[in-house]
Amino acid sequence: MAHQELTHPGVGKRSRSEFESNPTVAQAAPNGQSNGCSTNITGRFDADTDPSEDTSSEDDIGPALPSSAPKKKRRKLPYEKLYISALPSSPRYSKSLMHKDQLSFVTMTPLTDFLITSSIDGVVKFWKKVADGIEAVKEFKAHVGEIRSVSVSQDGRSYATAGLDKTVKVFDVITFDLLAIIQLEATPRSICYVHRRGASLPLLAVTEESGNSISIYDGRGENQKPLHVLSNIHRSTVTAMAYNNEFDCVLSADESGMVEYWRPGGAYEKPDNVWEYKSSTDLFAFKKAKSSPVSIIISPSSTQFATFSFPDRKIRVFDFALGKLYRTYDESIATITEMQQAGTSLQNLEDVEFGRRLAVEREIENPALQNKINVVFDESSNFILYGSILGVKVINTLTNRVVKVFGKDEPFRSLNLALYQGQPQKKGVVTVSMAASNNPLLQEAEERDPMLVTTGSGKVRFYIFTNETEISKSTRDVQNEKAKNLNPRHKAESKPIETGHAAIIHTTYGDIHIRLFPDAAPKAVENFVTHSRTGYYNSTKFHRVIKKFMIQCGDPLGDGTGGESIWGKEFEDEFSTLKHDKPYTVSMANAGPNTNGSQFFITTEKTPWLDNKHTIFGRAVQGLDVVHKIENTRTYKEKPEEDIKIINIDVL
């Protein structure tokens, strides 16, 4: 596939060394191509002349030309082999794992070493990186419908998803728990954590599908209203955002191709530690190409950022502080086809195979897939990785050469990537020069367990590349799920289990919003959701209220003696890692072990003595003032003197 740099009139092409020391760089020649489908950013053309073909003679008047032009030195990245060895060594994937539906995003959390995967059916799975692989930790049915965007905080402790159901779900990565649900007024397009590592107040930026505003929320989800709404940064829908921790700066791009820098605080203006005038940058490259970035990634060094844009399908690498274009790689269908026909591609494919792969390339131009394509940097920031028609390319951006290709013979087209380059805990202070030596003790201390994770277009699996060399094709595809039948014409007719992840209890005192835990207590949630949707709880009373303890309801008789489950009999307890360690916990009322019916209660204080005695199936997250208003009502023998009723319950 072609890698082509972009020439800028009056600017010329710049090498990385120029950004570091600003030496004089020769003006690039346009459209110069080198071997291996990579256009040299400096337009290098070696003008070697054969001394035997010297045409000068003694009759020539004037200064004589040298017999041959001096050869230009090929750029070399110090310790390149060391950097490459920190990537997975196997070109084939060693294992693949499943979701029930097609994968959307894979995310590796920084510092905390969790892999988080999500699929188009709204499911989020947490996996912990362990020695020689990953272990499944927890699964959530986070959204009703597709997940549009995901983001992880700089410290790797917070993770958020935004879905077509107009909600944002906030997770604690360390405890792999769903912390909060933020209800939105509009369908979200993109989300991004925009606070520095270790900040006391996490901030989450959310953009709209059909608007130009950027809303800044409390990243903990404790406030349903945005802290700030920015409507003057962009004029069209914001498609992608990324946060640079070192510069404390957000980079955002919109559908019109405009790219903006802004600080997530104060006046929300461009920070002073970057370019002064946009006219001196190359940020108008997208506008000129009539394209828009669908993903933005900041390099680990914070000095560069990379984008993938449509419809021009180009990968661009910029210097962050200067906004100058450093590299451009062309992955358009026209360039792919041209290089295949000319025989200048990195790998020439058979015509039938090329046609098959080209059909997949056309499929990923579907807007539903565009936002799932990304680019990642390695930890040294010297290499970028991205999916292509030939596999996952690893490109040295200094030498401008493809140094490795993952999965070039695998039956999937990589879209979304995540890279882990972990080191052992016993790691000491080892310099790059020391690591490049042949000292076996140092090499042992620096052994890594790298892992590249990728989704595949239209695939229900995610694929893991490691250092494992002995790979068995018959066992590497793990059947950890029963996949859905992707052909709707052959879907089996079955009655779906009633479930939900949130509900609003409308009472005569106001609304109480609760989030549900179907993974921790599936039967209790199914029972509650079914009763709510059938109107079983309508007009029932809060029949038992104890101040500084709890409020209880769900009995159609109104005296605490009635109510039954949706199965017409008592059902068993479902104890999990959830505890009564905080107020507003929603639990099943019972008359002893395994005697759950329809009644439930909401605590108003910590009640640890109830752990492993009452099934927890939810927590109140909004309308807490309503809970306390009910708690503080006048009672006689724990029964409110005034009837406080549930009007109805909406399940979300």
XYZ file of C-alpha atoms in Angstrom:
652
model
C 0.000 0.000 0.000
C 1.194 3.454 -0.798
C 2.774 5.778 1.693
C 2.846 9.268 0.274
C 3.893 12.457 1.909
C 2.167 15.754 1.405
C 4.015 18.727 -0.096
C 3.123 22.143 1.250
C 3.806 25.224 -0.925
C 6.203 27.538 0.820
C 6.737 25.091 3.666
C 8.546 22.097 2.212
C 8.818 18.715 3.877
C 10.461 18.390 7.214
C 12.278 15.592 8.940
C 11.995 14.817 12.617
C 15.472 16.218 13.164
C 14.261 19.554 11.813
C 11.695 19.769 14.538
C 14.377 19.002 17.095
C 17.211 21.224 15.896
C 15.793 23.173 12.894
C 18.694 22.654 10.458
C 18.251 23.662 6.830
C 16.287 21.027 4.921
C 16.172 20.698 1.162
C 12.893 21.434 -0.577
C 11.045 18.222 -1.420
C 10.422 17.032 -4.900
C 6.758 16.083 -5.418
C 5.520 12.571 -6.104
C 8.884 10.861 -5.624
C 8.477 7.158 -4.899
C 10.792 4.693 -3.259
C 10.734 0.908 -3.051
C 8.197 -0.793 -0.812
C 5.307 1.589 -1.535
C 6.645 4.425 0.594
C 7.111 7.937 -0.737
C 10.171 9.535 0.771
C 9.311 12.614 2.764
C 12.458 14.395 1.638
C 11.860 13.513 -1.991
C 15.196 11.761 -1.963
C 16.568 10.824 -5.344
C 20.101 9.392 -5.263
C 21.907 10.995 -8.237
C 24.716 8.500 -8.565
C 26.878 9.074 -11.640
C 29.212 6.518 -13.190
C 32.750 7.993 -13.315
C 33.396 6.065 -16.547
C 30.734 8.166 -18.248
C 32.534 11.458 -17.631
C 31.749 13.701 -20.631
C 34.006 16.576 -19.644
C 37.180 17.272 -21.671
C 40.138 19.593 -21.644
C 38.332 21.822 -24.170
C 35.564 22.604 -21.695
C 35.715 26.137 -20.372
C 34.627 26.891 -16.812
C 34.570 25.028 -13.544
C 34.418 21.254 -13.854
C 31.623 19.154 -12.304
C 32.592 16.486 -9.806
C 32.833 13.027 -11.285
C 29.907 11.894 -9.114
C 27.456 13.558 -6.787
C 27.969 12.653 -3.128
C 25.566 10.045 -1.885
C 23.022 11.179 0.646
C 23.153 9.371 3.931
C 20.205 7.143 4.643
C 18.528 8.100 7.887
C 19.006 5.623 10.686
C 17.094 5.355 13.931
C 19.436 4.521 16.826
C 18.490 1.246 18.520
C 15.819 0.485 15.937
C 16.218 -3.263 16.504
C 15.628 -2.754 20.207
C 12.415 -0.855 19.564
C 11.204 -3.514 17.115
C 12.001 -6.278 19.609
C 9.601 -4.586 22.038
C 6.773 -5.352 19.595
C 5.183 -8.802 19.245
C 7.494 -11.044 17.242
C 4.930 -13.364 15.672
C 3.377 -12.164 12.372
C 0.384 -14.465 12.976
C -2.151 -14.075 15.759
C -1.765 -16.551 18.609
C -5.293 -16.369 20.011
C -8.706 -14.879 19.290
C -11.614 -14.397 21.691
C -15.260 -13.642 21.080
C -18.163 -11.345 21.741
C -21.657 -12.362 20.729
C -21.751 -9.602 18.121
C -19.276 -7.695 15.963
C -16.437 -5.945 17.787
C -16.305 -2.141 17.853
C -13.384 -1.003 20.002
C -10.406 -2.447 21.879
C -8.707 -0.293 24.520
C -5.569 -0.908 26.586
C -5.663 1.134 29.790
C -2.410 2.946 30.603
C -0.692 2.089 33.906
C -3.468 -0.286 35.062
C -2.978 -2.929 32.326
C -6.595 -3.794 31.525
C -7.890 -4.650 28.068
C -11.454 -3.426 27.530
C -13.392 -4.629 24.495
C -16.817 -3.548 23.249
C -19.217 -4.721 20.553
C -22.045 -3.237 18.507
C -24.691 -4.836 20.744
C -23.637 -2.564 23.628
C -21.598 -5.154 25.539
C -18.385 -4.155 27.344
C -15.896 -6.747 28.595
C -13.007 -6.236 30.994
C -9.873 -8.384 30.672
C -6.816 -8.216 32.934
C -3.331 -8.523 31.425
C -1.462 -11.320 33.166
C 1.712 -13.236 32.405
C 1.431 -14.752 28.925
C -2.070 -13.583 28.120
C -5.288 -12.038 29.450
C -7.984 -13.208 31.855
C -11.695 -12.403 31.643
C -12.798 -10.262 34.577
C -16.298 -8.884 34.027
C -18.928 -8.237 31.385
C -21.557 -5.501 31.157
C -24.546 -4.964 28.889
C -23.707 -1.291 28.954
C -26.003 0.098 26.254
C -29.218 -0.685 24.469
C -27.859 -0.487 20.953
C -24.490 0.423 19.483
C -21.593 2.036 21.326
C -20.530 5.159 19.413
C -17.358 6.145 21.248
C -15.123 5.118 24.152
C -12.425 6.854 26.192
C -9.962 5.976 28.955
C -8.424 8.507 31.333
C -4.700 9.310 31.364
C -4.198 7.420 34.635
C -6.026 4.343 33.330
C -8.492 4.383 36.215
C -11.643 5.623 34.456
C -13.323 4.344 31.314
C -16.427 5.696 29.598
C -18.686 4.590 26.757
C -21.268 6.592 24.808
C -24.171 4.858 23.068
C -27.007 5.459 20.661
C -29.346 5.113 23.660
C -28.323 8.686 24.617
C -26.386 7.611 27.685
C -22.775 7.723 28.822
C -21.654 4.932 31.152
C -18.749 5.605 33.505
C -16.692 2.673 34.816
C -14.053 2.335 37.516
C -11.310 0.289 35.859
C -9.588 -0.918 39.037
C -12.785 -2.315 40.570
C -14.343 -2.948 37.117
C -17.597 -1.480 38.386
C -20.216 0.668 36.660
C -20.036 3.932 38.596
C -22.596 6.166 36.951
C -24.995 6.710 34.081
C -25.194 10.131 32.466
C -28.426 10.754 30.590
C -27.954 12.939 27.512
C -30.468 15.037 25.649
C -28.931 14.231 22.260
C -27.217 11.249 20.658
C -23.466 11.433 21.380
C -20.832 11.370 18.644
C -17.508 11.373 20.488
C -16.252 11.374 24.089
C -12.840 12.045 25.627
C -11.415 12.388 29.132
C -9.793 15.833 29.236
C -8.070 16.075 32.624
C -4.473 15.646 33.657
C -3.204 12.469 35.262
C -3.958 12.633 38.996
C -6.508 15.462 38.747
C -8.919 15.658 41.678
C -11.889 16.335 39.388
C -12.007 14.162 36.277
C -13.557 15.847 33.235
C -15.315 14.146 30.328
C -15.974 15.960 27.046
C -19.008 14.814 25.043
C -19.991 15.937 21.537
C -23.350 15.599 19.783
C -24.246 13.695 16.632
C -26.110 16.655 15.132
C -24.660 19.726 16.795
C -21.439 21.682 17.139
C -21.304 21.949 20.931
C -18.894 20.207 23.308
C -20.259 19.497 26.799
C -17.872 19.079 29.739
C -19.210 16.716 32.426
C -18.034 15.645 35.837
C -16.046 12.547 34.858
C -17.281 10.675 37.922
C -20.855 10.937 36.693
C -22.039 12.522 39.943
C -23.677 15.437 38.148
C -26.180 14.859 35.368
C -25.826 18.414 34.090
C -22.735 19.520 32.134
C -20.290 21.768 33.987
C -19.675 23.764 30.798
C -21.046 23.793 27.256
C -18.659 25.030 24.559
C -20.482 26.171 21.441
C -17.968 28.566 19.881
C -15.011 26.247 19.214
C -16.447 24.448 16.180
C -19.124 25.296 13.643
C -20.022 21.715 12.714
C -20.251 18.310 14.397
C -17.100 17.309 16.249
C -15.977 13.898 14.988
C -12.894 13.178 17.094
C -11.046 14.431 20.179
C -7.794 13.627 21.968
C -6.147 15.004 25.105
C -2.436 15.794 25.492
C -1.447 15.397 29.143
C 1.900 17.210 28.873
C 0.453 20.274 27.145
C -2.864 20.114 29.062
C -4.536 20.644 25.704
C -7.461 19.098 23.836
C -7.271 18.493 20.107
C -10.641 18.308 18.353
C -11.718 17.973 14.720
C -15.070 18.464 13.026
C -16.848 17.269 9.893
C -15.698 20.271 7.868
C -12.038 19.356 8.451
C -11.251 22.092 10.962
C -8.828 21.134 13.754
C -8.734 23.144 16.976
C -6.537 23.275 20.088
C -8.120 24.302 23.413
C -7.402 24.062 27.114
C -10.043 22.203 29.212
C -10.455 24.967 31.778
C -10.327 28.699 32.326
C -11.445 30.435 29.170
C -11.200 27.214 27.113
C -8.842 28.906 24.683
C -5.746 27.784 22.798
C -2.847 27.296 25.237
C 0.213 29.542 24.951
C 2.710 26.665 24.718
C 1.776 25.729 21.115
C 1.810 27.527 17.756
C 0.811 31.180 17.772
C -0.955 31.550 14.414
C -2.845 28.780 12.690
C -1.711 30.160 9.345
C 1.812 29.021 10.250
C 0.638 25.412 10.726
C -0.457 22.613 8.397
C -3.751 22.075 10.209
C -5.702 23.199 7.151
C -4.577 20.024 5.344
C -7.919 18.337 6.039
C -9.925 21.335 4.883
C -7.918 21.462 1.652
C -8.408 17.729 1.099
C -12.137 18.033 1.910
C -11.673 15.309 4.505
C -12.297 14.933 8.208
C -10.348 13.021 10.890
C -12.308 10.111 12.329
C -9.672 9.301 14.952
C -6.864 11.217 16.675
C -4.115 9.665 18.788
C -1.448 11.466 20.827
C 2.031 9.907 20.881
C 3.386 8.663 24.259
C 6.027 11.393 24.069
C 3.229 13.981 23.657
C 5.252 15.624 20.861
C 3.226 14.247 17.931
C -0.273 13.205 16.988
C -1.609 10.972 14.230
C -4.952 10.985 12.435
C -6.945 8.794 10.079
C -9.307 10.713 7.811
C -12.116 10.093 5.337
C -12.832 10.220 2.471
C -9.175 10.621 1.457
C -8.139 7.643 3.681
C -4.816 9.170 4.656
C -2.788 8.736 7.803
C -1.130 11.991 8.831
C 1.492 12.514 11.520
C 1.889 16.038 12.918
C 4.243 17.784 15.295
C 1.945 18.729 18.166
C 3.467 22.019 19.328
C 4.068 23.420 15.836
C 1.067 21.894 14.076
C 3.388 20.975 11.212
C 2.765 17.930 9.026
C 5.578 15.418 9.426
C 4.390 12.372 7.454
C 1.447 11.402 5.244
C 0.584 7.862 4.151
C -1.987 7.310 1.420
C -4.234 4.269 1.875
C -6.889 5.285 -0.664
C -8.428 2.670 -2.946
C -7.128 4.506 -6.023
C -3.541 4.355 -4.765
C -3.896 0.726 -3.650
C -5.145 -0.278 -7.102
C -2.513 1.741 -8.929
C 0.380 0.223 -7.008
C -1.004 -3.307 -7.343
C -1.216 -2.862 -11.118
C 2.243 -1.277 -11.325
C 3.807 -3.987 -9.190
C 5.196 -1.440 -6.711
C 3.102 -2.545 -3.732
C 4.728 -3.848 -0.565
C 3.239 -7.249 -1.438
C 1.753 -8.125 -4.799
C -1.378 -10.215 -4.389
C -2.992 -12.671 -6.779
C -5.779 -11.004 -8.759
C -8.555 -13.013 -7.080
C -7.210 -12.337 -3.586
C -6.692 -8.662 -4.369
C -10.277 -8.399 -5.604
C -11.580 -9.999 -2.426
C -9.588 -7.670 -0.209
C -10.533 -4.650 -2.285
C -14.210 -5.436 -1.711
C -13.584 -5.316 2.042
C -11.785 -1.974 1.631
C -14.904 -0.554 0.000
C -17.040 -1.864 2.862
C -15.089 0.044 5.512
C -16.007 3.308 3.830
C -19.426 2.776 5.389
C -19.939 5.651 7.893
C -20.879 3.076 10.538
C -17.331 1.666 10.405
C -15.295 4.814 9.859
C -15.114 5.905 13.502
C -13.813 2.447 14.493
C -10.558 2.850 12.541
C -7.551 4.152 14.460
C -3.783 4.545 14.436
C -1.506 3.749 17.409
C 2.044 4.710 18.343
C 4.544 2.370 19.933
C 5.900 3.407 23.340
C 8.967 5.092 21.793
C 6.790 7.267 19.516
C 9.076 6.328 16.593
C 6.645 3.874 14.981
C 2.986 3.982 14.017
C 0.722 0.962 13.499
C -2.496 0.853 11.493
C -4.618 -1.658 9.597
C -4.371 -1.878 5.817
C -5.262 -4.151 2.915
C -1.998 -6.033 3.544
C -2.336 -6.361 7.318
C -1.243 -4.221 10.263
C 1.662 -2.090 9.079
C 4.412 -0.943 11.418
C 6.146 2.126 9.974
C 9.319 3.772 11.228
C 8.354 7.419 10.796
C 11.983 8.571 10.874
C 13.285 6.317 8.094
C 9.826 6.245 6.473
C 9.939 2.487 5.948
C 7.623 -0.420 6.734
C 9.565 -2.531 9.240
C 6.947 -5.169 10.023
C 3.513 -6.385 8.937
C 1.193 -8.305 11.270
C -1.469 -10.640 9.934
C -0.720 -10.244 6.231
C -1.985 -13.790 5.571
C -4.856 -13.736 8.093
C -8.517 -13.795 6.995
C -9.572 -10.438 8.446
C -9.056 -6.733 7.804
C -7.811 -4.965 10.961
C -9.704 -1.849 12.035
C -9.279 -0.903 15.696
C -5.929 -1.522 17.408
C -4.565 -1.561 20.959
C -0.912 -2.119 21.857
C 0.583 -3.350 25.141
C 4.358 -3.262 25.676
C 4.619 -4.252 29.327
C 7.768 -4.927 31.288
C 8.271 -7.101 34.373
C 7.822 -5.609 37.830
C 11.463 -6.299 38.674
C 12.498 -3.782 36.020
C 15.373 -1.561 37.149
C 16.952 1.535 35.713
C 18.295 0.412 32.349
C 19.307 2.887 29.663
C 18.656 2.320 25.981
C 22.396 1.879 25.389
C 22.608 -0.753 28.126
C 19.562 -2.544 26.774
C 21.113 -2.580 23.306
C 24.156 -4.449 24.618
C 24.561 -8.212 24.643
C 24.606 -8.490 28.434
C 22.321 -11.488 29.134
C 21.473 -10.264 32.632
C 20.228 -6.958 31.273
C 18.329 -8.711 28.522
C 16.614 -10.947 31.059
C 15.703 -7.919 33.181
C 14.156 -6.279 30.153
C 12.111 -9.233 28.891
C 8.753 -8.051 27.742
C 5.381 -9.568 27.074
C 4.123 -7.369 24.205
C 0.623 -7.818 22.847
C -1.118 -6.304 19.824
C -4.909 -6.566 19.854
C -7.056 -5.838 16.817
C -10.649 -6.097 15.691
C -11.604 -7.366 12.253
C -14.115 -5.877 9.843
C -17.419 -7.683 10.358
C -15.862 -10.105 12.868
C -17.204 -11.157 16.266
C -13.647 -11.851 17.431
C -10.668 -9.794 18.502
C -7.222 -11.083 17.596
C -4.087 -11.124 19.765
C -0.526 -11.058 18.419
C 2.227 -12.017 20.892
C 5.741 -13.456 21.009
C 4.349 -16.979 20.856
C 5.834 -18.891 17.943
C 4.199 -22.307 18.251
C 0.704 -21.458 17.065
C -1.956 -24.066 16.409
C -4.610 -22.987 13.926
C -6.996 -25.570 15.357
C -6.929 -24.223 18.920
C -6.124 -20.508 18.666
C -9.755 -19.456 18.065
C -11.305 -19.827 21.525
C -15.050 -20.490 21.663
C -15.726 -18.409 24.768
C -19.115 -17.234 23.463
C -21.942 -18.531 21.366
C -22.030 -16.046 18.505
C -25.271 -14.578 17.267
C -26.573 -15.709 13.918
C -25.454 -12.728 11.836
C -27.973 -13.563 9.086
C -31.305 -12.132 10.272
C -33.248 -14.442 7.949
C -32.126 -17.424 10.004
C -32.489 -16.043 13.514
C -34.280 -18.438 15.813
C -37.541 -17.237 17.290
C -37.155 -17.039 21.044
C -38.681 -14.949 23.788
C -36.079 -12.467 25.047
C -35.381 -12.206 28.759
C -36.678 -8.942 30.171
C -33.761 -6.887 31.413
C -32.509 -3.342 31.648
C -29.673 -1.242 32.974
C -31.544 1.743 34.384
C -34.997 2.727 35.586
C -36.894 5.800 36.789
C -39.282 5.321 39.707
C -41.945 8.008 39.417
C -43.366 8.674 42.902
C -45.834 11.171 44.324
C -42.794 12.921 45.871
C -40.694 13.016 42.696
C -38.523 10.814 40.499
C -35.809 8.403 41.662
C -33.305 7.244 39.011
C -31.641 3.896 39.633
C -29.090 1.883 37.717
C -29.525 -1.880 37.592
C -26.953 -4.682 37.819
C -28.201 -7.500 35.556
C -24.765 -9.126 35.546
C -24.652 -9.373 39.336
C -28.314 -10.277 39.897
C -29.939 -11.367 36.618
C -33.069 -12.913 38.143
C -33.722 -10.012 40.511
C -33.341 -7.521 37.660
C -35.538 -9.581 35.346
C -38.182 -9.769 38.080
C -38.039 -6.011 38.742
C -38.028 -5.057 35.046
C -40.935 -7.343 34.141
C -43.037 -6.156 37.080
C -42.258 -2.538 36.157
C -43.188 -2.948 32.501
C -46.435 -4.778 33.272
C -47.512 -2.103 35.765
C -47.364 -4.424 38.788
C -45.824 -1.681 40.935
C -48.191 1.074 39.778
C -49.968 2.822 42.694
C -48.203 0.688 45.325
C -47.139 2.427 48.555
C -43.887 2.940 50.405
C -45.268 0.896 53.263
C -42.208 0.804 55.560
C -39.895 3.769 56.263
C -37.135 3.877 58.902
C -35.081 7.049 59.234
C -31.325 6.608 58.748
C -31.909 3.085 57.455
C -34.139 2.532 54.412
C -37.413 3.004 52.540
C -39.335 -0.126 51.415
C -41.974 -0.670 48.742
C -43.222 -3.119 46.093
C -46.101 -4.756 47.980
C -49.453 -4.538 46.145
C -51.247 -5.133 49.481
C -49.485 -2.162 51.040
C -48.772 -3.745 54.422
C -45.588 -5.753 53.816
C -47.263 -9.157 53.679
C -47.971 -9.464 49.965
C -46.312 -9.600 46.574
C -44.940 -12.406 44.464
C -42.296 -12.863 41.783
C -42.959 -13.034 38.045
C -42.586 -16.824 38.309
C -45.383 -17.086 40.875
C -43.040 -18.392 43.560
C -40.138 -17.266 45.697
C -36.747 -17.201 43.997
C -33.207 -17.670 45.240
C -30.756 -15.058 46.515
C -28.037 -13.763 44.187
C -25.020 -12.608 46.173
C -22.084 -10.996 44.390
C -19.138 -8.712 45.051
C -21.578 -5.838 45.508
C -21.943 -4.766 49.131
C -24.158 -2.510 51.215
C -21.130 -0.244 51.686
C -22.811 2.948 50.546
C -26.246 4.555 50.822
C -28.877 4.358 48.067
C -28.335 0.627 47.508
C -31.405 -1.100 46.014
C -31.964 -4.623 47.385
C -34.622 -7.315 47.557
C -36.685 -7.562 50.739
C -37.207 -11.078 52.027
C -38.419 -13.185 54.949
C -35.243 -15.264 55.090
C -32.866 -17.034 52.700
C -34.201 -17.569 49.154
C -37.614 -15.984 49.801
C -37.532 -13.136 47.274
C -40.840 -11.944 45.838
C -41.645 -8.418 44.611
C -40.736 -6.140 47.531
C -37.542 -4.116 47.507
C -35.925 -1.334 49.511
C -33.490 1.584 49.069
C -30.980 2.203 51.876
C -30.217 5.715 53.133
C -27.032 4.823 55.040
C -24.279 2.213 54.898
C -25.785 -1.101 56.045
C -22.988 -3.698 56.051
C -24.949 -6.112 58.263
C -27.244 -6.767 55.304
C -24.414 -8.202 53.141
C -25.096 -11.772 51.965
C -28.601 -11.542 53.413
C -30.328 -9.396 50.798
C -29.734 -9.450 47.033
C -28.380 -6.165 45.661
C -29.684 -5.435 42.167
C -29.345 -1.668 41.802
C -28.308 1.722 43.158
C -30.070 5.087 43.136
C -28.000 7.647 41.198
C -30.359 10.612 40.906
C -33.343 11.928 42.810
C -31.515 11.306 46.080
C -33.348 14.266 47.597
C -36.587 12.405 46.894
C -35.225 9.357 48.745
C -34.449 11.524 51.791
C -37.781 13.314 51.562
C -39.536 9.944 51.817
C -37.133 8.875 54.585
C -37.956 11.972 56.672
C -41.736 11.757 56.341
C -43.752 11.349 59.545
C -44.416 7.711 60.391
C -46.361 5.627 62.889
C -44.836 2.230 63.657
C -42.612 2.552 60.549
C -45.610 3.262 58.289
C -45.897 6.737 56.714
C -48.847 8.722 57.978
C -49.311 10.107 54.449
C -49.603 7.698 51.517
C -46.496 7.946 49.343
C -47.019 5.974 46.139
C -45.158 4.722 43.112
C -46.994 6.180 40.131
C -45.187 3.944 37.646
C -41.665 2.820 36.720
C -39.962 3.416 33.363
C -37.227 0.958 32.418
C -34.487 2.365 30.185
